[in-house]
mmCIF file of C-alpha atoms in Angstrom:
data_model
loop_
_atom_site.group_PDB
_atom_site.id
_atom_site.type_symbol
_atom_site.label_atom_id
_atom_site.label_comp_id
_atom_site.label_asym_id
_atom_site.label_seq_id
_atom_site.Cartn_x
_atom_site.Cartn_y
_atom_site.Cartn_z
ATOM 1 C CA MET G 1 26.654 -49.080 25.231
ATOM 2 C CA MET G 2 28.600 -48.742 28.302
ATOM 3 C CA THR G 3 28.166 -45.571 30.599
ATOM 4 C CA TYR G 4 31.086 -43.195 30.987
ATOM 5 C CA GLY G 5 31.457 -44.760 34.522
ATOM 6 C CA GLU G 6 31.363 -48.404 33.475
ATOM 7 C CA THR G 7 33.760 -47.739 31.066
ATOM 8 C CA PHE G 8 36.219 -46.230 33.394
ATOM 9 C CA ARG G 9 35.994 -49.010 35.828
ATOM 10 C CA TYR G 10 36.562 -51.469 33.020
ATOM 11 C CA PHE G 11 39.709 -49.890 32.122
ATOM 12 C CA ARG G 12 40.908 -49.494 35.626
ATOM 13 C CA GLN G 13 40.473 -52.931 36.794
ATOM 14 C CA SER G 14 41.750 -54.218 33.359
ATOM 15 C CA LYS G 15 44.997 -52.342 34.354
ATOM 16 C CA GLY G 16 45.094 -53.771 37.850
ATOM 17 C CA LEU G 17 44.527 -50.541 39.532
ATOM 18 C CA THR G 18 42.588 -49.792 42.581
ATOM 19 C CA LEU G 19 40.543 -47.026 43.460
ATOM 20 C CA LYS G 20 42.980 -46.016 46.222
ATOM 21 C CA GLN G 21 45.566 -46.052 43.398
ATOM 22 C CA VAL G 22 43.728 -43.789 41.337
ATOM 23 C CA ALA G 23 42.371 -41.413 43.796
ATOM 24 C CA ASP G 24 44.422 -38.075 44.544
ATOM 25 C CA HIS G 25 43.800 -34.664 45.461
ATOM 26 C CA VAL G 26 41.647 -33.875 42.423
ATOM 27 C CA ASN G 27 39.370 -36.941 42.835
ATOM 28 C CA SER G 28 38.638 -38.974 45.962
ATOM 29 C CA MET G 29 37.940 -42.371 46.336
ATOM 30 C CA SER G 30 34.527 -41.818 47.124
ATOM 31 C CA LEU G 31 34.061 -39.504 44.064
ATOM 32 C CA ILE G 32 35.744 -41.981 41.927
ATOM 33 C CA GLY G 33 33.391 -44.890 43.343
ATOM 34 C CA GLN G 34 30.296 -42.945 42.945
ATOM 35 C CA PHE G 35 31.408 -42.011 39.284
ATOM 36 C CA GLU G 36 31.835 -45.680 38.294
ATOM 37 C CA THR G 37 28.672 -46.731 39.679
ATOM 38 C CA ASP G 38 26.738 -43.762 37.678
ATOM 39 C CA GLN G 39 25.882 -42.100 41.208
ATOM 40 C CA CYS G 40 27.197 -38.913 40.113
ATOM 41 C CA HIS G 41 28.706 -36.819 37.124
ATOM 42 C CA ILE G 42 32.109 -35.075 37.521
ATOM 43 C CA SER G 43 33.443 -32.080 35.452
ATOM 44 C CA VAL G 44 35.542 -32.247 32.303
ATOM 45 C CA ASP G 45 38.355 -31.251 34.036
ATOM 46 C CA ARG G 46 38.342 -34.117 36.530
ATOM 47 C CA PHE G 47 37.182 -36.676 33.810
ATOM 48 C CA VAL G 48 40.505 -35.862 31.734
ATOM 49 C CA HIS G 49 42.432 -36.089 34.856
ATOM 50 C CA LEU G 50 40.938 -39.518 35.392
ATOM 51 C CA LEU G 51 42.086 -40.802 31.988
ATOM 52 C CA GLU G 52 45.503 -39.383 32.685
ATOM 53 C CA GLN G 53 45.856 -41.054 35.715
ATOM 54 C CA ILE G 54 45.009 -44.526 33.943
ATOM 55 C CA GLY G 55 46.789 -43.953 30.853
ATOM 56 C CA VAL G 56 44.044 -43.825 28.334
ATOM 57 C CA SER G 57 43.252 -41.597 25.613
ATOM 58 C CA TYR G 58 39.854 -40.125 25.078
ATOM 59 C CA ASP G 59 39.716 -41.859 21.551
ATOM 60 C CA GLU G 60 40.355 -45.447 23.313
ATOM 61 C CA PHE G 61 37.857 -44.765 25.804
ATOM 62 C CA GLN G 62 35.198 -43.941 23.545
ATOM 63 C CA LEU G 63 36.017 -46.764 21.114
ATOM 64 C CA LYS G 64 35.288 -49.140 24.300
ATOM 65 C CA ARG G 65 32.208 -47.197 25.410
ATOM 66 C CA GLN G 66 30.240 -47.060 22.312
ATOM 67 C CA GLY G 67 32.211 -49.096 19.860
ATOM 68 C CA THR G 68 33.386 -46.096 17.791
ATOM 69 C CA THR G 69 35.106 -42.898 17.755
ATOM 70 C CA ARG G 70 32.830 -40.941 15.843
ATOM 71 C CA SER G 71 30.153 -38.571 17.100
ATOM 72 C CA ALA G 72 26.554 -39.057 16.197
ATOM 73 C CA VAL G 73 26.877 -36.490 13.443
ATOM 74 C CA GLN G 74 30.440 -37.863 12.461
ATOM 75 C CA GLN G 75 28.538 -41.158 12.003
ATOM 76 C CA GLN G 76 25.699 -39.725 9.850
ATOM 77 C CA ILE G 77 28.239 -38.343 7.479
ATOM 78 C CA HIS G 78 30.395 -41.650 7.432
ATOM 79 C CA ASP G 79 27.376 -43.443 6.641
ATOM 80 C CA TYR G 80 26.481 -41.070 3.729
ATOM 81 C CA ARG G 81 29.982 -41.539 2.158
ATOM 82 C CA GLN G 82 29.820 -45.148 2.529
ATOM 83 C CA LEU G 83 27.018 -45.247 0.044
ATOM 84 C CA THR G 84 29.446 -44.537 -2.629
ATOM 85 C CA SER G 85 32.532 -46.362 -1.207
ATOM 86 C CA ILE G 86 34.461 -49.072 -3.400
ATOM 87 C CA GLU G 87 33.508 -51.190 -0.461
ATOM 88 C CA THR G 88 29.928 -50.675 -1.136
ATOM 89 C CA VAL G 89 30.103 -50.999 -4.691
ATOM 90 C CA ILE G 90 31.908 -54.319 -4.371
ATOM 91 C CA ALA G 91 29.521 -55.455 -1.965
ATOM 92 C CA ALA G 92 26.668 -54.593 -4.592
ATOM 93 C CA ASP G 93 28.646 -56.832 -7.321
ATOM 94 C CA GLY G 94 29.883 -53.711 -9.086
ATOM 95 C CA GLN G 95 26.202 -52.035 -8.752
ATOM 96 C CA HIS G 96 26.556 -48.309 -7.900
ATOM 97 C CA ILE G 97 23.595 -46.517 -5.821
ATOM 98 C CA SER G 98 21.493 -44.333 -7.964
ATOM 99 C CA GLU G 99 21.603 -40.677 -7.967
ATOM 100 C CA GLN G 100 18.157 -40.326 -6.729
ATOM 101 C CA THR G 101 18.771 -42.403 -3.651
ATOM 102 C CA LEU G 102 21.992 -40.583 -2.806
ATOM 103 C CA MET G 103 20.017 -37.069 -3.230
ATOM 104 C CA ALA G 104 17.028 -38.204 -1.154
ATOM 105 C CA GLN G 105 19.581 -39.419 1.757
ATOM 106 C CA LEU G 106 21.198 -35.732 1.275
ATOM 107 C CA ASP G 107 17.882 -34.013 1.519
ATOM 108 C CA GLN G 108 17.112 -36.119 4.675
ATOM 109 C CA LEU G 109 20.610 -34.995 6.086
ATOM 110 C CA ALA G 110 20.021 -31.371 5.264
ATOM 111 C CA ALA G 111 16.107 -31.733 7.051
ATOM 112 C CA ASP G 112 17.932 -33.266 10.124
ATOM 113 C CA ASN G 113 20.085 -30.230 10.251
ATOM 114 C CA GLN G 114 17.434 -27.835 10.056
ATOM 115 C CA HIS G 115 16.475 -29.331 13.658
ATOM 116 C CA GLN G 116 19.547 -29.389 15.258
ATOM 117 C CA HIS G 117 22.311 -27.362 13.185
ATOM 118 C CA ASN G 118 25.956 -28.973 13.299
ATOM 119 C CA LEU G 119 28.606 -27.229 11.466
ATOM 120 C CA GLN G 120 30.244 -30.283 10.034
ATOM 121 C CA LEU G 121 26.836 -31.703 8.754
ATOM 122 C CA ALA G 122 25.708 -28.444 7.090
ATOM 123 C CA HIS G 123 29.360 -28.005 5.192
ATOM 124 C CA MET G 124 29.103 -31.430 4.191
ATOM 125 C CA VAL G 125 25.341 -31.119 2.547
ATOM 126 C CA GLN G 126 26.631 -27.759 1.083
ATOM 127 C CA LEU G 127 29.553 -29.653 -0.652
ATOM 128 C CA GLU G 128 27.693 -32.671 -1.917
ATOM 129 C CA THR G 129 25.092 -30.550 -3.303
ATOM 130 C CA TYR G 130 27.404 -28.536 -5.044
ATOM 131 C CA TYR G 131 29.377 -31.582 -6.634
ATOM 132 C CA TYR G 132 26.205 -32.915 -7.757
ATOM 133 C CA ALA G 133 25.026 -29.970 -9.435
ATOM 134 C CA HIS G 134 28.344 -28.992 -10.953
ATOM 135 C CA ALA G 135 29.932 -32.288 -11.912
ATOM 136 C CA ASP G 136 31.851 -30.770 -14.675
ATOM 137 C CA ASN G 137 33.366 -28.051 -12.255
ATOM 138 C CA ASP G 138 33.070 -25.192 -14.681
ATOM 139 C CA SER G 139 30.592 -23.412 -12.833
ATOM 140 C CA THR G 140 31.534 -20.159 -11.393
ATOM 141 C CA ASP G 141 28.801 -20.602 -8.680
ATOM 142 C CA TYR G 142 30.660 -22.405 -5.926
ATOM 143 C CA PRO G 143 30.331 -22.490 -1.957
ATOM 144 C CA LEU G 144 30.812 -18.947 -0.986
ATOM 145 C CA ALA G 145 29.797 -19.890 2.630
ATOM 146 C CA ILE G 146 32.557 -22.233 3.012
ATOM 147 C CA GLN G 147 35.029 -20.163 1.583
ATOM 148 C CA TYR G 148 33.999 -17.552 3.969
ATOM 149 C CA TYR G 149 33.930 -19.729 7.099
ATOM 150 C CA LEU G 150 37.815 -20.474 6.386
ATOM 151 C CA THR G 151 38.837 -17.193 5.667
ATOM 152 C CA GLN G 152 37.180 -15.789 9.011
ATOM 153 C CA VAL G 153 38.500 -18.851 11.473
ATOM 154 C CA ASP G 154 41.466 -17.398 12.750
ATOM 155 C CA ASP G 155 43.019 -20.921 13.952
ATOM 156 C CA TRP G 156 42.688 -23.725 11.609
ATOM 157 C CA GLY G 157 42.226 -27.081 13.576
ATOM 158 C CA LEU G 158 42.192 -30.684 12.342
ATOM 159 C CA TYR G 159 38.756 -30.019 11.111
ATOM 160 C CA GLU G 160 39.182 -27.077 8.995
ATOM 161 C CA LEU G 161 42.278 -28.834 7.351
ATOM 162 C CA ALA G 162 40.093 -31.670 6.306
ATOM 163 C CA LEU G 163 37.332 -29.219 5.140
ATOM 164 C CA PHE G 164 39.860 -27.487 2.817
ATOM 165 C CA LYS G 165 40.889 -30.780 1.063
ATOM 166 C CA HIS G 166 37.426 -31.766 0.895
ATOM 167 C CA CYS G 167 36.395 -28.546 -0.989
ATOM 168 C CA ILE G 168 39.577 -27.349 -2.605
ATOM 169 C CA ARG G 169 37.889 -28.648 -5.885
ATOM 170 C CA ALA G 170 34.773 -26.615 -5.678
ATOM 171 C CA PHE G 171 36.667 -23.351 -5.071
ATOM 172 C CA PRO G 172 38.331 -21.162 -8.322
ATOM 173 C CA VAL G 173 42.097 -21.739 -8.312
ATOM 174 C CA ASP G 174 42.640 -18.295 -7.241
ATOM 175 C CA VAL G 175 40.953 -18.979 -4.021
ATOM 176 C CA SER G 176 42.169 -22.070 -3.440
ATOM 177 C CA TRP G 177 45.918 -21.061 -3.817
ATOM 178 C CA GLN G 178 44.862 -17.830 -1.614
ATOM 179 C CA LEU G 179 43.894 -20.537 1.173
ATOM 180 C CA LEU G 180 46.760 -22.786 0.341
ATOM 181 C CA ARG G 181 49.425 -20.129 1.133
ATOM 182 C CA ASN G 182 47.663 -19.182 4.582
ATOM 183 C CA VAL G 183 47.730 -22.841 5.757
ATOM 184 C CA SER G 184 50.562 -22.757 7.789
ATOM 185 C CA LYS G 185 49.762 -19.477 9.362
ATOM 186 C CA LYS G 186 46.145 -20.620 10.103
ATOM 187 C CA ALA G 187 46.992 -23.996 11.268
ATOM 188 C CA ALA G 188 49.984 -22.676 13.609
ATOM 189 C CA LEU G 189 47.655 -24.140 16.736
ATOM 190 C CA VAL G 190 47.576 -27.526 15.506
ATOM 191 C CA THR G 191 51.345 -27.902 14.939
ATOM 192 C CA ASN G 192 51.664 -27.463 18.865
ATOM 193 C CA LEU G 193 49.394 -30.655 19.580
ATOM 194 C CA PRO G 194 51.407 -33.910 20.136
ATOM 195 C CA GLY G 195 51.678 -36.035 16.659
ATOM 196 C CA TYR G 196 49.564 -33.402 14.615
ATOM 197 C CA ALA G 197 52.172 -31.268 12.940
ATOM 198 C CA SER G 198 52.376 -33.722 9.893
ATOM 199 C CA GLU G 199 48.605 -32.892 9.273
ATOM 200 C CA VAL G 200 49.732 -29.372 7.838
ATOM 201 C CA CYS G 201 52.152 -30.791 5.697
ATOM 202 C CA LYS G 202 49.820 -33.299 4.564
ATOM 203 C CA CYS G 203 47.255 -30.714 3.851
ATOM 204 C CA LEU G 204 49.896 -28.642 1.878
ATOM 205 C CA PHE G 205 51.115 -31.536 -0.347
ATOM 206 C CA PHE G 206 47.404 -32.686 -1.105
ATOM 207 C CA GLY G 207 46.330 -28.834 -1.751
ATOM 208 C CA TYR G 208 49.263 -28.172 -3.973
ATOM 209 C CA HIS G 209 49.016 -31.603 -5.777
ATOM 210 C CA ARG G 210 45.323 -30.957 -6.655
ATOM 211 C CA LEU G 211 46.015 -27.197 -7.846
ATOM 212 C CA HIS G 212 48.792 -28.706 -10.097
ATOM 213 C CA CYS G 213 47.059 -32.232 -11.057
ATOM 214 C CA PRO G 214 43.268 -31.166 -10.886
ATOM 215 C CA ALA G 215 42.320 -34.246 -12.840
#
């Protein structure tokens, strides 16, 4: 895995930019040179400004630096969900992974989260545990902690929109409808992010479809 400085130097040089061209009143040539050779750390504001200077998004930067845009926790969640993906089943000649193996993996994720709590991982473990315990979706027992979280968060971001889509089947219909009616209001901040207004529409469409066509 490349360091932040090495990755920045790669992009700068690949675009044919010199240190002098990138430097300005925010980041001096000396500071950028030290950053590129890992002789110093810079603030988040300075780093964001550098990316703007060379026209590289953070996702592009991370993809080059570590081979993925996922964080360590996001990678854990992705790897778990891949265990039951259609690609995995096809690769295994149609053989599905056993429920015992899945539950063991889920227990391990829960144990990992006890040592270093992460909101995304905690919610994923709660949802997956619920779905395995209530496969028929007829139980009145549902993840109240997640409902409470979604209700209490004033400004829904992309994570909350995705969480709602993942857990809509777990909530009673009246709770899901209540949350769905508040999506536009809760996610107003997201609509101000360039390119993300459509995510609210997707969430509304998905939620409405799931509630009218639960099967």
